[in-house]
PDB file of C-alpha atoms in Angstrom:
ATOM      1  CA  MET A   1       8.998 -19.582 -17.250  1.00 34.00           C
ATOM      2  CA  GLN A   2      11.056 -15.920 -17.796  1.00 36.00           C
ATOM      3  CA  GLN A   3      13.503 -15.323 -15.366  1.00 40.00           C
ATOM      4  CA  ALA A   4      14.375 -12.313 -13.326  1.00 41.00           C
ATOM      5  CA  GLY A   5      15.764  -9.656 -15.881  1.00 43.00           C
ATOM      6  CA  ASP A   6      13.885 -10.977 -19.545  1.00 47.00           C
ATOM      7  CA  PRO A   7      12.198  -8.145 -21.160  1.00 49.00           C
ATOM      8  CA  GLY A   8       8.420  -9.797 -21.072  1.00 59.00           C
ATOM      9  CA  GLU A   9       9.201  -9.454 -16.671  1.00 78.00           C
ATOM     10  CA  ALA A  10       6.446  -7.133 -14.908  1.00 88.00           C
ATOM     11  CA  ALA A  11       8.733  -4.319 -13.137  1.00 94.00           C
ATOM     12  CA  PRO A  12       7.589  -4.752  -8.991  1.00 96.00           C
ATOM     13  CA  VAL A  13       5.395  -2.232  -7.919  1.00 98.00           C
ATOM     14  CA  ALA A  14       7.022  -1.072  -4.940  1.00 98.00           C
ATOM     15  CA  TYR A  15       5.352   0.305  -1.510  1.00 98.00           C
ATOM     16  CA  ASP A  16       7.086   2.015   1.139  1.00 98.00           C
ATOM     17  CA  VAL A  17       5.082   2.756   4.263  1.00 98.00           C
ATOM     18  CA  SER A  18       6.442   4.625   7.312  1.00 98.00           C
ATOM     19  CA  PHE A  19       4.355   5.955  10.448  1.00 97.00           C
ATOM     20  CA  PRO A  20       5.242   9.211  11.446  1.00 95.00           C
ATOM     21  CA  ASN A  21       2.149  10.263  13.180  1.00 95.00           C
ATOM     22  CA  ALA A  22       1.226   6.923  14.437  1.00 96.00           C
ATOM     23  CA  VAL A  23       0.050   8.372  17.280  1.00 95.00           C
ATOM     24  CA  HIS A  24      -2.759  10.009  15.249  1.00 97.00           C
ATOM     25  CA  HIS A  25      -3.341   6.856  13.489  1.00 97.00           C
ATOM     26  CA  GLU A  26      -2.405   7.913  10.603  1.00 97.00           C
ATOM     27  CA  ALA A  27       0.215   5.576   8.097  1.00 98.00           C
ATOM     28  CA  GLN A  28       1.884   6.751   4.605  1.00 98.00           C
ATOM     29  CA  VAL A  29       2.103   5.048   1.526  1.00 98.00           C
ATOM     30  CA  THR A  30       4.362   5.686  -0.889  1.00 98.00           C
ATOM     31  CA  ALA A  31       3.002   3.458  -4.121  1.00 98.00           C
ATOM     32  CA  THR A  32       5.716   3.299  -7.111  1.00 98.00           C
ATOM     33  CA  PHE A  33       3.916   1.776 -10.357  1.00 98.00           C
ATOM     34  CA  ARG A  34       6.640   1.179 -12.793  1.00 98.00           C
ATOM     35  CA  GLY A  35       6.307   0.571 -16.504  1.00 97.00           C
ATOM     36  CA  VAL A  36       2.678   1.761 -16.569  1.00 97.00           C
ATOM     37  CA  PRO A  37       1.948   1.761 -20.090  1.00 96.00           C
ATOM     38  CA  ALA A  38       0.765   5.502 -21.866  1.00 96.00           C
ATOM     39  CA  GLY A  39      -2.197   6.919 -21.218  1.00 97.00           C
ATOM     40  CA  PRO A  40      -4.183   7.415 -17.183  1.00 98.00           C
ATOM     41  CA  LEU A  41      -3.064   5.623 -14.507  1.00 98.00           C
ATOM     42  CA  ARG A  42      -5.968   4.513 -12.212  1.00 98.00           C
ATOM     43  CA  VAL A  43      -5.445   4.248  -8.901  1.00 98.00           C
ATOM     44  CA  GLN A  44      -7.930   2.377  -6.928  1.00 97.00           C
ATOM     45  CA  MET A  45      -8.275   1.229  -3.377  1.00 96.00           C
ATOM     46  CA  ALA A  46     -10.558  -1.919  -2.309  1.00 93.00           C
ATOM     47  CA  ARG A  47     -13.967  -1.703  -1.290  1.00 89.00           C
ATOM     48  CA  SER A  48     -13.842  -4.780   0.293  1.00 82.00           C
ATOM     49  CA  SER A  49     -12.029  -7.656   1.823  1.00 77.00           C
ATOM     50  CA  PRO A  50     -11.115 -11.718   1.285  1.00 70.00           C
ATOM     51  CA  GLY A  51     -13.351 -13.067   3.241  1.00 71.00           C
ATOM     52  CA  ARG A  52     -15.686 -10.447   4.478  1.00 69.00           C
ATOM     53  CA  TYR A  53     -18.117  -9.348   1.391  1.00 74.00           C
ATOM     54  CA  ALA A  54     -19.324  -6.410   2.561  1.00 81.00           C
ATOM     55  CA  ILE A  55     -18.971  -2.834   1.283  1.00 85.00           C
ATOM     56  CA  HIS A  56     -16.320  -0.970   3.184  1.00 88.00           C
ATOM     57  CA  GLU A  57     -15.115   1.511   1.226  1.00 92.00           C
ATOM     58  CA  PHE A  58     -11.499   1.865   2.159  1.00 94.00           C
ATOM     59  CA  ALA A  59     -10.736   5.364   0.266  1.00 96.00           C
ATOM     60  CA  LYS A  60     -13.100   6.741   2.592  1.00 96.00           C
ATOM     61  CA  ASN A  61      -9.451   6.949   5.020  1.00 96.00           C
ATOM     62  CA  VAL A  62      -7.337   8.210   3.078  1.00 98.00           C
ATOM     63  CA  PHE A  63      -6.855  12.329   3.791  1.00 96.00           C
ATOM     64  CA  PHE A  64      -3.994  13.250   1.199  1.00 97.00           C
ATOM     65  CA  ALA A  65      -2.796  12.221  -2.069  1.00 98.00           C
ATOM     66  CA  GLU A  66      -0.426  13.551  -4.573  1.00 98.00           C
ATOM     67  CA  ALA A  67       1.413  11.883  -7.610  1.00 98.00           C
ATOM     68  CA  PHE A  68       4.778  12.297  -9.252  1.00 98.00           C
ATOM     69  CA  ASN A  69       6.252  10.881 -12.319  1.00 98.00           C
ATOM     70  CA  GLY A  70       9.723   9.275 -12.372  1.00 97.00           C
ATOM     71  CA  LYS A  71      11.910  13.180 -12.375  1.00 98.00           C
ATOM     72  CA  GLY A  72      10.036  14.318  -9.350  1.00 98.00           C
ATOM     73  CA  ALA A  73       7.049  16.781 -10.961  1.00 98.00           C
ATOM     74  CA  ARG A  74       3.940  16.799  -9.402  1.00 98.00           C
ATOM     75  CA  LEU A  75       1.248  14.694 -11.568  1.00 98.00           C
ATOM     76  CA  ALA A  76      -2.529  15.707 -11.168  1.00 97.00           C
ATOM     77  CA  ILE A  77      -5.088  13.949  -9.853  1.00 98.00           C
ATOM     78  CA  THR A  78      -8.559  13.467 -10.344  1.00 98.00           C
ATOM     79  CA  ARG A  79     -11.388  11.629  -8.790  1.00 97.00           C
ATOM     80  CA  PRO A  80     -13.864  10.170 -11.358  1.00 96.00           C
ATOM     81  CA  ASP A  81     -14.786   7.694  -8.146  1.00 95.00           C
ATOM     82  CA  VAL A  82     -14.619   7.988  -4.568  1.00 93.00           C
ATOM     83  CA  ASP A  83     -12.779   4.649  -4.372  1.00 96.00           C
ATOM     84  CA  VAL A  84     -10.473   5.754  -7.728  1.00 98.00           C
ATOM     85  CA  TRP A  85      -7.900   8.216  -8.545  1.00 98.00           C
ATOM     86  CA  GLN A  86      -6.554   8.781 -12.300  1.00 98.00           C
ATOM     87  CA  ILE A  87      -3.065   9.892 -12.846  1.00 98.00           C
ATOM     88  CA  ALA A  88      -2.153  11.435 -15.926  1.00 97.00           C
ATOM     89  CA  GLY A  89       0.942  13.001 -17.575  1.00 96.00           C
ATOM     90  CA  HIS A  90       3.410  10.492 -16.155  1.00 97.00           C
ATOM     91  CA  ASP A  91       6.380   9.569 -17.406  1.00 98.00           C
ATOM     92  CA  GLY A  92       6.065   5.666 -17.661  1.00 98.00           C
ATOM     93  CA  ILE A  93       6.411   5.856 -13.845  1.00 98.00           C
ATOM     94  CA  VAL A  94       4.343   6.788 -11.099  1.00 98.00           C
ATOM     95  CA  LYS A  95       4.793   7.347  -7.477  1.00 98.00           C
ATOM     96  CA  PHE A  96       1.225   7.426  -5.780  1.00 98.00           C
ATOM     97  CA  VAL A  97       2.458   8.948  -2.124  1.00 98.00           C
ATOM     98  CA  TYR A  98      -0.489   8.962   0.185  1.00 98.00           C
ATOM     99  CA  ARG A  99      -1.813   9.359   4.159  1.00 98.00           C
ATOM    100  CA  ILE A 100      -3.977   6.971   5.369  1.00 98.00           C
ATOM    101  CA  PHE A 101      -6.355   6.858   9.161  1.00 98.00           C
ATOM    102  CA  GLY A 102      -6.720   3.877  10.923  1.00 97.00           C
ATOM    103  CA  ASP A 103      -7.940   3.126  14.368  1.00 96.00           C
ATOM    104  CA  THR A 104      -9.538  -0.498  13.657  1.00 91.00           C
ATOM    105  CA  PRO A 105      -7.179  -2.546  14.462  1.00 85.00           C
ATOM    106  CA  ASP A 106      -9.680  -5.846  13.432  1.00 86.00           C
ATOM    107  CA  GLY A 107      -9.204  -8.308  10.576  1.00 80.00           C
ATOM    108  CA  THR A 108     -11.421  -6.122   7.953  1.00 87.00           C
ATOM    109  CA  TYR A 109      -9.820  -2.232   8.668  1.00 90.00           C
ATOM    110  CA  MET A 110      -6.025  -1.240   9.998  1.00 95.00           C
ATOM    111  CA  GLY A 111      -5.176   0.650  13.250  1.00 97.00           C
ATOM    112  CA  VAL A 112      -2.071   2.359  13.860  1.00 97.00           C
ATOM    113  CA  ASP A 113      -0.946   3.737  17.013  1.00 96.00           C
ATOM    114  CA  ALA A 114       2.268   4.092  18.960  1.00 94.00           C
ATOM    115  CA  THR A 115       2.575   0.170  20.276  1.00 96.00           C
ATOM    116  CA  HIS A 116       1.524  -1.458  16.875  1.00 96.00           C
ATOM    117  CA  ALA A 117       0.648  -1.105  13.173  1.00 97.00           C
ATOM    118  CA  ARG A 118      -2.080  -3.693  12.064  1.00 97.00           C
ATOM    119  CA  MET A 119      -2.226  -3.577   8.124  1.00 96.00           C
ATOM    120  CA  ASN A 120      -5.251  -5.342   6.553  1.00 95.00           C
ATOM    121  CA  MET A 121      -3.898  -5.113   3.017  1.00 96.00           C
ATOM    122  CA  PRO A 122      -7.476  -4.117   1.761  1.00 95.00           C
ATOM    123  CA  ALA A 123      -7.439  -1.271   3.598  1.00 96.00           C
ATOM    124  CA  ALA A 124      -4.344   0.404   3.992  1.00 97.00           C
ATOM    125  CA  PHE A 125      -3.263   0.169   0.003  1.00 98.00           C
ATOM    126  CA  ALA A 126      -4.011   1.340  -2.881  1.00 98.00           C
ATOM    127  CA  TRP A 127      -2.651  -0.951  -6.057  1.00 98.00           C
ATOM    128  CA  ALA A 128      -2.873   0.110  -9.919  1.00 98.00           C
ATOM    129  CA  GLN A 129      -6.119  -1.410 -12.347  1.00 97.00           C
ATOM    130  CA  GLY A 130      -3.976  -3.677 -14.838  1.00 96.00           C
ATOM    131  CA  MET A 131      -1.026  -3.782 -12.561  1.00 97.00           C
ATOM    132  CA  ASP A 132      -2.637  -7.067 -10.712  1.00 96.00           C
ATOM    133  CA  SER A 133      -0.179  -9.645 -11.884  1.00 97.00           C
ATOM    134  CA  HIS A 134       2.816  -7.432 -11.263  1.00 98.00           C
ATOM    135  CA  PRO A 135       5.127  -8.606  -8.334  1.00 98.00           C
ATOM    136  CA  ILE A 136       4.982  -6.603  -5.025  1.00 98.00           C
ATOM    137  CA  ARG A 137       7.827  -5.436  -2.569  1.00 98.00           C
ATOM    138  CA  VAL A 138       6.377  -4.152   0.480  1.00 98.00           C
ATOM    139  CA  THR A 139       9.290  -2.131   2.854  1.00 98.00           C
ATOM    140  CA  PHE A 140       8.090  -0.801   6.592  1.00 98.00           C
ATOM    141  CA  THR A 141      10.211   2.234   7.979  1.00 98.00           C
ATOM    142  CA  PRO A 142       8.955   1.952  12.345  1.00 95.00           C
ATOM    143  CA  PRO A 143       8.737   4.475  14.387  1.00 93.00           C
ATOM    144  CA  GLN A 144      12.115   5.392  16.023  1.00 92.00           C
ATOM    145  CA  GLY A 145      12.841   4.447  19.363  1.00 90.00           C
ATOM    146  CA  LEU A 146       9.885   1.354  19.076  1.00 90.00           C
ATOM    147  CA  ASN A 147      11.219  -2.272  19.131  1.00 93.00           C
ATOM    148  CA  TRP A 148       8.771  -3.228  16.219  1.00 96.00           C
ATOM    149  CA  LYS A 149       8.908  -6.841  14.536  1.00 96.00           C
ATOM    150  CA  ILE A 150       7.636  -8.187  12.018  1.00 97.00           C
ATOM    151  CA  ALA A 151       4.473 -10.822  11.638  1.00 97.00           C
ATOM    152  CA  THR A 152       3.267 -11.831   8.233  1.00 98.00           C
ATOM    153  CA  GLN A 153       2.996 -14.641   5.489  1.00 98.00           C
ATOM    154  CA  LEU A 154       4.574 -12.036   2.938  1.00 98.00           C
ATOM    155  CA  PHE A 155       7.866 -13.207   1.764  1.00 98.00           C
ATOM    156  CA  THR A 156      11.505 -12.110   3.714  1.00 98.00           C
ATOM    157  CA  THR A 157      14.375 -10.605   1.649  1.00 98.00           C
ATOM    158  CA  SER A 158      17.882 -10.337   3.324  1.00 98.00           C
ATOM    159  CA  ASP A 159      16.240  -6.694   4.132  1.00 98.00           C
ATOM    160  CA  PRO A 160      14.442  -7.367   7.882  1.00 96.00           C
ATOM    161  CA  TRP A 161      11.795  -4.631   7.205  1.00 97.00           C
ATOM    162  CA  THR A 162      11.299  -5.539   2.803  1.00 98.00           C
ATOM    163  CA  PHE A 163       8.818  -8.512   2.111  1.00 98.00           C
ATOM    164  CA  THR A 164       7.395  -9.596  -1.583  1.00 98.00           C
ATOM    165  CA  ALA A 165       4.414 -10.762  -2.931  1.00 98.00           C
ATOM    166  CA  PRO A 166       3.932 -12.313  -6.064  1.00 98.00           C
ATOM    167  CA  ASN A 167       1.127 -10.689  -7.143  1.00 98.00           C
ATOM    168  CA  LEU A 168      -2.023  -8.861  -5.842  1.00 97.00           C
ATOM    169  CA  GLN A 169      -3.944 -11.461  -5.081  1.00 95.00           C
ATOM    170  CA  TYR A 170      -1.336 -12.805  -2.685  1.00 97.00           C
ATOM    171  CA  PHE A 171      -0.655  -9.424  -1.344  1.00 98.00           C
ATOM    172  CA  MET A 172      -4.293  -8.308  -0.237  1.00 95.00           C
ATOM    173  CA  ASP A 173      -4.183 -11.531   1.442  1.00 94.00           C
ATOM    174  CA  SER A 174      -1.790 -10.920   3.396  1.00 96.00           C
ATOM    175  CA  PRO A 175      -2.591  -9.014   6.679  1.00 95.00           C
ATOM    176  CA  THR A 176       0.665  -8.095   8.686  1.00 97.00           C
ATOM    177  CA  GLU A 177       1.231  -6.818  12.432  1.00 97.00           C
ATOM    178  CA  LEU A 178       4.519  -4.241  13.296  1.00 97.00           C
ATOM    179  CA  ALA A 179       4.546  -3.945  17.322  1.00 97.00           C
ATOM    180  CA  ASP A 180       6.874  -5.042  20.170  1.00 95.00           C
ATOM    181  CA  LEU A 181       6.423  -8.850  19.058  1.00 91.00           C
ATOM    182  CA  VAL A 182       7.621 -11.503  21.239  1.00 78.00           C
TER     183      VAL A 182
END
């Protein structure tokens, strides 16, 4: 078993999620992929959800996307498919920043408003092809002035707003609710 810091350990994928325009059903996600091999990185949204096998095309709700390398330089993005963003010219780090609309707080989609955020992970999070086995860290930043708490099966950390998952499959099967929970 590898120990933390071993050279062969996969770099965690980091997601930072905020809700700067929750009243209009928007979330902003910054996905940071480290240890990206040479060549274009393919970032993708799921097309379906665990236990729900119909095609939903979650990428249709992404209305803004940009990418940066590890030094903050903007990277070109192409869309070879409706649910794929291809990012080239990186330096081994890609920060993929996108805004996503969600007004359907059910078990399939995501819903965000001034009272809560219901995150069905496949509907909300883009992932990098070939990085499925990387551990994941997600940090939520709730809107100011709201008494939101988090309900999730993701693993807690010393930061009450940061959670982890051992891999993409576990993460995608971990719906998360942020609200003024009792």
